[in-house]
mmCIF file of C-alpha atoms and ligand atoms in Angstrom:
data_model
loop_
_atom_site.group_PDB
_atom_site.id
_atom_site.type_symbol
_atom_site.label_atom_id
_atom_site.label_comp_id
_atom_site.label_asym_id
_atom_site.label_seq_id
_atom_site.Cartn_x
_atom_site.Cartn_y
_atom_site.Cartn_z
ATOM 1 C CA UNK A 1 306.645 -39.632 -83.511
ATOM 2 C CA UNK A 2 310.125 -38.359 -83.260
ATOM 3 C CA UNK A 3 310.028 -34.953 -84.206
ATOM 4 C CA UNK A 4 314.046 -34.173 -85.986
ATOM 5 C CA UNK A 5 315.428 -31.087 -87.093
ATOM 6 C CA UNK A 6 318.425 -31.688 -89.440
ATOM 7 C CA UNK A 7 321.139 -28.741 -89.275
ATOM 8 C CA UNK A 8 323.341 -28.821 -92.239
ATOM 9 C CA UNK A 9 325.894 -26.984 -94.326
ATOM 10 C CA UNK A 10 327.355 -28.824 -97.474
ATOM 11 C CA UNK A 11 326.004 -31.757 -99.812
ATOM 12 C CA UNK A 12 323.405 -32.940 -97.576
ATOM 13 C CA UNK A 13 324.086 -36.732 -97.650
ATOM 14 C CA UNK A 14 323.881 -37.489 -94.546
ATOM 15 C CA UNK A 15 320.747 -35.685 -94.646
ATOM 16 C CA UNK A 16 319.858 -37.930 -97.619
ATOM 17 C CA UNK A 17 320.400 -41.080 -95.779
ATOM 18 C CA UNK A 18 317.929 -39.920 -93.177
ATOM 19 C CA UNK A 19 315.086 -38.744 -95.640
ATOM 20 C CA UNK A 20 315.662 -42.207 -97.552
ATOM 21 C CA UNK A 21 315.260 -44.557 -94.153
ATOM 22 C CA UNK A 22 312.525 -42.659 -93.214
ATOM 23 C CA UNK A 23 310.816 -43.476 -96.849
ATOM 24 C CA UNK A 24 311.947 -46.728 -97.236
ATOM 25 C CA UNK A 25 310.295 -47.148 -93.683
ATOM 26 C CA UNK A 26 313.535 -48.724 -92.415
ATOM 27 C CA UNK A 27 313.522 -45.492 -89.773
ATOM 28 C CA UNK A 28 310.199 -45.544 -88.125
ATOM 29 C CA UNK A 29 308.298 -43.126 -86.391
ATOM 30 C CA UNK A 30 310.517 -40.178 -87.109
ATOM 31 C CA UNK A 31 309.960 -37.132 -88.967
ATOM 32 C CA UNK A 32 311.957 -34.532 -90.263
ATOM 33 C CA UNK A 33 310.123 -31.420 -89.567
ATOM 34 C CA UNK A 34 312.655 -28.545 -91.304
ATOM 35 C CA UNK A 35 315.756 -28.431 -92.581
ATOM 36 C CA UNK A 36 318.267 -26.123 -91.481
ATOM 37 C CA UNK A 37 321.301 -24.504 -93.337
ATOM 38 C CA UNK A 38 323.749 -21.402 -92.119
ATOM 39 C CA UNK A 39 324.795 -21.319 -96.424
ATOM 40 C CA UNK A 40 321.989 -20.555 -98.686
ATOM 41 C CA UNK A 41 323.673 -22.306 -101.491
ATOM 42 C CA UNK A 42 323.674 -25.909 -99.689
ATOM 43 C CA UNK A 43 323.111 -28.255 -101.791
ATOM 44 C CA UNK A 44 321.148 -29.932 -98.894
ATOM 45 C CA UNK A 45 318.403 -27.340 -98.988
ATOM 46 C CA UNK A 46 317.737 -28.859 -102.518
ATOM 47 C CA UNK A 47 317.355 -32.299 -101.232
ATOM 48 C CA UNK A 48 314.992 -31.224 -98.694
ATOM 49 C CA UNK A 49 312.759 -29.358 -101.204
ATOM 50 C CA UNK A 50 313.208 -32.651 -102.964
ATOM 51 C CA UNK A 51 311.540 -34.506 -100.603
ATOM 52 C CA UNK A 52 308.703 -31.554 -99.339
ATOM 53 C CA UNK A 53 310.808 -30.921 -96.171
ATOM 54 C CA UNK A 54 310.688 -27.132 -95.326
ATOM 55 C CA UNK A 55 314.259 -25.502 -95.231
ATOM 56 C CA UNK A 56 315.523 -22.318 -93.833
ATOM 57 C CA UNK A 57 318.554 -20.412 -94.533
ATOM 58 C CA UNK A 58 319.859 -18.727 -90.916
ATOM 59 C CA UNK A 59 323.483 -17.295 -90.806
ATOM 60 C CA UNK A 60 325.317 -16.878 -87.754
ATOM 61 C CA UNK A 61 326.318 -13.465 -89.109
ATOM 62 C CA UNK A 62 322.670 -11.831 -89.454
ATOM 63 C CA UNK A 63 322.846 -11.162 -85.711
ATOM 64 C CA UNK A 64 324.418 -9.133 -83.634
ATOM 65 C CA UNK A 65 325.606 -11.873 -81.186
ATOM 66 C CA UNK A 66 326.131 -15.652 -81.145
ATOM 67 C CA UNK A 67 323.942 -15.268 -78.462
ATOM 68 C CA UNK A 68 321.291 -13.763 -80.527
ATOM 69 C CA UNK A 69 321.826 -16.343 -83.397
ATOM 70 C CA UNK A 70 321.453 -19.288 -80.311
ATOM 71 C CA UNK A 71 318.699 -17.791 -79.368
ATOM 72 C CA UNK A 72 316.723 -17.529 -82.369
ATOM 73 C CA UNK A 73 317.466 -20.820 -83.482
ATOM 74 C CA UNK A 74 316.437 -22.340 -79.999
ATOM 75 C CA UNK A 75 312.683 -20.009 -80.875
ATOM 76 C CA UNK A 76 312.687 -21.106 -84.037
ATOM 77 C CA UNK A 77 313.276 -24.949 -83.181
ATOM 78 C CA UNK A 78 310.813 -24.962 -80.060
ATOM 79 C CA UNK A 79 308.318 -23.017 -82.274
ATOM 80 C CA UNK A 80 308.554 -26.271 -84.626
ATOM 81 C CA UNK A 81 308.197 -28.395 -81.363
ATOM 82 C CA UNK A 82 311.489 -30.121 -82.180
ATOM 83 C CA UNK A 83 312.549 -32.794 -79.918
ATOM 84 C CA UNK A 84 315.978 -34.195 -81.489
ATOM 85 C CA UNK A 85 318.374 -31.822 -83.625
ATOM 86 C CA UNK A 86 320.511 -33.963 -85.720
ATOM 87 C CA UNK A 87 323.973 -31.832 -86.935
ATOM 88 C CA UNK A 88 324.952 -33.373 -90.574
ATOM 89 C CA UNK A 89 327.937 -31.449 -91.726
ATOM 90 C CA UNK A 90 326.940 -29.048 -89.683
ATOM 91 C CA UNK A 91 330.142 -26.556 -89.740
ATOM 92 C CA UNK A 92 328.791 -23.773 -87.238
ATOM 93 C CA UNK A 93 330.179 -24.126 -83.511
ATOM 94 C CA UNK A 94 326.590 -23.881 -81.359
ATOM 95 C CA UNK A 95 326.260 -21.114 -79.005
ATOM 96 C CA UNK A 96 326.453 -22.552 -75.522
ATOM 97 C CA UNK A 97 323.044 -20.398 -74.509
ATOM 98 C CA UNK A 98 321.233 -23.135 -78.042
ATOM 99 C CA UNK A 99 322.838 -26.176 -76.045
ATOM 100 C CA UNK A 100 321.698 -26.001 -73.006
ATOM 101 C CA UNK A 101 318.189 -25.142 -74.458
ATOM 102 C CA UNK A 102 317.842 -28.420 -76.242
ATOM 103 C CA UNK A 103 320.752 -30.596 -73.765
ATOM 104 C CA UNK A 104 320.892 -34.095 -74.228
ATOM 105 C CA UNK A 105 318.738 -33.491 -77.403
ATOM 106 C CA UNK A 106 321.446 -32.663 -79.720
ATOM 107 C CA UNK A 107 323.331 -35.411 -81.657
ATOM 108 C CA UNK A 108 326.803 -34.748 -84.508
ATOM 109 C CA UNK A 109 328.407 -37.180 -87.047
ATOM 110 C CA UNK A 110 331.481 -36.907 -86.758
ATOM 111 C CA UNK A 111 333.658 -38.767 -89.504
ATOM 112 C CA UNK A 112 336.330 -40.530 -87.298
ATOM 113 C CA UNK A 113 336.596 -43.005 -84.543
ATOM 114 C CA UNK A 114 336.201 -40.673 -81.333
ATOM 115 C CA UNK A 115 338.437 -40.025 -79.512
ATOM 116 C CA UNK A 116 340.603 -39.952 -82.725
ATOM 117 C CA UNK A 117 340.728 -37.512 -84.828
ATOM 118 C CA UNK A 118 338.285 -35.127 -83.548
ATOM 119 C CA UNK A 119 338.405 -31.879 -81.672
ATOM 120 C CA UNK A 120 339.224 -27.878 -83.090
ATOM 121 C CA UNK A 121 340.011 -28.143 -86.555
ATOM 122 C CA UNK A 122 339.291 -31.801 -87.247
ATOM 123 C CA UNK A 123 336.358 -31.621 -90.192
ATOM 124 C CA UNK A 124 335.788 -32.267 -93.647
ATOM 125 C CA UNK A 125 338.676 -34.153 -95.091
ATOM 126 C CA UNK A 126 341.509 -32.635 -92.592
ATOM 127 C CA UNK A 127 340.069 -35.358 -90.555
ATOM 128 C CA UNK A 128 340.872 -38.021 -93.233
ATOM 129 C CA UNK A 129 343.606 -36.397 -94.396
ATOM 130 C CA UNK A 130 345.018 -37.045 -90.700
ATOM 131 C CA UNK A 131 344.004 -40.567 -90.395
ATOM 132 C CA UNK A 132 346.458 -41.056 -93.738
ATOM 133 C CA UNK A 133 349.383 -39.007 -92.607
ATOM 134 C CA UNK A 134 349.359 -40.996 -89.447
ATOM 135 C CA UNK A 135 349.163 -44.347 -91.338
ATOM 136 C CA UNK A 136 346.232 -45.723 -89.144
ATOM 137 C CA UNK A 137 344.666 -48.975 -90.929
ATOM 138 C CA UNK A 138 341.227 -48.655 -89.501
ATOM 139 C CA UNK A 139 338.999 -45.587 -89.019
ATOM 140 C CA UNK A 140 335.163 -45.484 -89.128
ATOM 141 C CA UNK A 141 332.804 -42.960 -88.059
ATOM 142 C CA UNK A 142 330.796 -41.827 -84.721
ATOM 143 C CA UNK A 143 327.572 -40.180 -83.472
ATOM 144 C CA UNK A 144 327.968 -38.480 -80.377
ATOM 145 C CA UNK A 145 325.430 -36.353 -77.961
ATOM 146 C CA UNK A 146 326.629 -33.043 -78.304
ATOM 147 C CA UNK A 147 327.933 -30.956 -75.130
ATOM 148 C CA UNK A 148 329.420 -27.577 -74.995
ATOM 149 C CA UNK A 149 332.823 -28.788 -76.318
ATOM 150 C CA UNK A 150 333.774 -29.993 -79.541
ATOM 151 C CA UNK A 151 333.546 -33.758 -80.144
ATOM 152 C CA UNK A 152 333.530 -34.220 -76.454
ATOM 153 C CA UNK A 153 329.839 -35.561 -75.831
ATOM 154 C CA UNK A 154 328.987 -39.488 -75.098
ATOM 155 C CA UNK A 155 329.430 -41.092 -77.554
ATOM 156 C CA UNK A 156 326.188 -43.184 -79.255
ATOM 157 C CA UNK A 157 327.281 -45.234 -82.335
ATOM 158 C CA UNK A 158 330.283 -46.007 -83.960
ATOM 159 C CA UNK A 159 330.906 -48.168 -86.866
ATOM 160 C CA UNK A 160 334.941 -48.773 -88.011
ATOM 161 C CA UNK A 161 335.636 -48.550 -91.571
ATOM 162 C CA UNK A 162 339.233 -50.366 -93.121
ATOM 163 C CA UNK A 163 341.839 -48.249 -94.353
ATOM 164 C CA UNK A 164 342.841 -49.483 -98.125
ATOM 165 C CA UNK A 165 346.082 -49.351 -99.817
ATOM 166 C CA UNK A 166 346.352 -46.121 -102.301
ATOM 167 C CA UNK A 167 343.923 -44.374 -100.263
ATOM 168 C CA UNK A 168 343.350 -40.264 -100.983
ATOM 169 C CA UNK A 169 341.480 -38.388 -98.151
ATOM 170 C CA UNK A 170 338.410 -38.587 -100.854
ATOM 171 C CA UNK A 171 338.334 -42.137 -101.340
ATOM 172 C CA UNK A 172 338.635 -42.453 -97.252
ATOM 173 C CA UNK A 173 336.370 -40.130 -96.970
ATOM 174 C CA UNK A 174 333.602 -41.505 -99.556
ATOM 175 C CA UNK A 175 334.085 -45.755 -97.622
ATOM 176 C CA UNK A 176 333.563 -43.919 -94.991
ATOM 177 C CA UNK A 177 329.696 -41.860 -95.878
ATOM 178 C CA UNK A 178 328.839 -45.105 -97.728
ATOM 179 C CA UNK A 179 330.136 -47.982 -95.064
ATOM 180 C CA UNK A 180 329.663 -46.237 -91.587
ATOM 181 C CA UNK A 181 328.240 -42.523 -91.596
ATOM 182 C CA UNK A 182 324.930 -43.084 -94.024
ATOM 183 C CA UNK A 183 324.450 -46.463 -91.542
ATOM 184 C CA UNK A 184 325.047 -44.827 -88.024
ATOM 185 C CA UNK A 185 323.273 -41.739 -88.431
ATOM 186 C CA UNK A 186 319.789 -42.904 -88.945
ATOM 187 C CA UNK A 187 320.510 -46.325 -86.533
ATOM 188 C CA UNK A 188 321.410 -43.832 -83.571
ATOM 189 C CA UNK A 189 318.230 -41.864 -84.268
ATOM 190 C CA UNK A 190 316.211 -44.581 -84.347
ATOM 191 C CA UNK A 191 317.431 -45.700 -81.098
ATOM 192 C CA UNK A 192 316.674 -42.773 -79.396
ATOM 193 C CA UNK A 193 312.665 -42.958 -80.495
ATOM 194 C CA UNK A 194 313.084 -46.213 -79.041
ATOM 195 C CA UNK A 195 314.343 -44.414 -75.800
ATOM 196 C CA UNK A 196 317.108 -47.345 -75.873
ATOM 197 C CA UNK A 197 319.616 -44.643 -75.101
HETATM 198 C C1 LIG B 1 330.381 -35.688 -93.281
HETATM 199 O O1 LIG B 1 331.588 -36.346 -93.481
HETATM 200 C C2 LIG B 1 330.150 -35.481 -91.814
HETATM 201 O O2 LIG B 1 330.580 -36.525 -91.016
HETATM 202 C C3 LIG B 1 330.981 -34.265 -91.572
HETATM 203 O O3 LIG B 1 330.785 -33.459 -92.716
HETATM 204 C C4 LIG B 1 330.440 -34.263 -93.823
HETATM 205 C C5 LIG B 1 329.131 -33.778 -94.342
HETATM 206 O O4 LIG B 1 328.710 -34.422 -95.483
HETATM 207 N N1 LIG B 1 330.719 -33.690 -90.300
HETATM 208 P P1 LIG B 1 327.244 -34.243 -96.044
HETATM 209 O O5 LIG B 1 326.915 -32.756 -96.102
HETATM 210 O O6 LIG B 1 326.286 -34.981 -95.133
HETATM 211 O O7 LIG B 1 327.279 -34.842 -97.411
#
């Protein structure tokens, strides 16, 4: 069994399309053990109680260092035996002292074809807002190892997604949950319990 933690901060869909492979068995031996938010009002916390998954409010801001924060996170992960953390919408920026505690164990959706689109700044719908202004006709999505900078890490899974005439960041941003992100994100982690990657 795969043991996940899922760090979130927003809507939790992502988060949903890993509870729902897991119970429609398509996502096998993998469970999600907590459910981690840095907002209390995360709508994702409410899909995990949903679904019995314990969550846990921690804020960055309730210690006195992003060291601290990093390392109570990395206790509070290990103490749950955690051996894959999966960021979905995750909008904190991991203390380098959490990454190297759980390296090559850490995995991000990111909603763009890396190396587009990505890096500082590039979240939410600024990323598809970008892909518009700069009139690409195909984007997608990508899950990537995470390393100590931002977007940078291999990369696992990507799945493209067509750009449609009349597009609006939103509606870019919704083909792109439903057609590559809510696909990706549970394919990649069941390739790791497979150890094909
Ligand atoms: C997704 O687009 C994800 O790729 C990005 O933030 C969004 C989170 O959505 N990093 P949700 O909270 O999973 O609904």
């Amino acid at each position: 069994m795969l043991k996940t933690a899922v760090l979130v901060s927003g809507g939790g869909t992502n988060l949903q399309a890993i509870i729902d492979a897991i119970e429609n068995h398509k996502l096998k031996d993998v469970s999600i053990e907590c459910v981690v938010s840095n907002k209390e009002d995360a709508y994702a916390l409410r899909r995990a109680e949903d679904h019995g998954i314990p969550g846990i409010c921690i804020k960055p801001k309730d210690y006195a260092s992003k060291e601290e924060y990093g390392k109570y996170l990395a206790d509070f992960l290990r103490d749950h035996e955690i051996d894959l953390v999966v960021l979905a919408g995750f909008l904190v920026v991991l203390p380098k002292n959490f990454i190297d505690a759980f390296s090559g164990r850490i995995i991000n959706i990111h909603p763009s074809l890396i190396p587009s689109f990505c890096g500082d700044g590039f979240y939410g719908l600024k990323v598809h807002e970008a892909a518009l202004a700069r009139g690409v006709k195909v984007t997608g999505a990508t899950v990537h190892f995470v390393d100590a900078g931002t977007d940078t890490g291999p990369i696992i899974m990507q799945k493209a997604v067509y750009v449609e005439d009349g597009d609006t960041p939103e509606t870019l941003q919704k083909r792109v949950m439903e057609q590559a992100e809510w696909v990706i994100l549970p394919a990649a982690i069941q390739m790791i319990q497979q150890k094909k990657i």
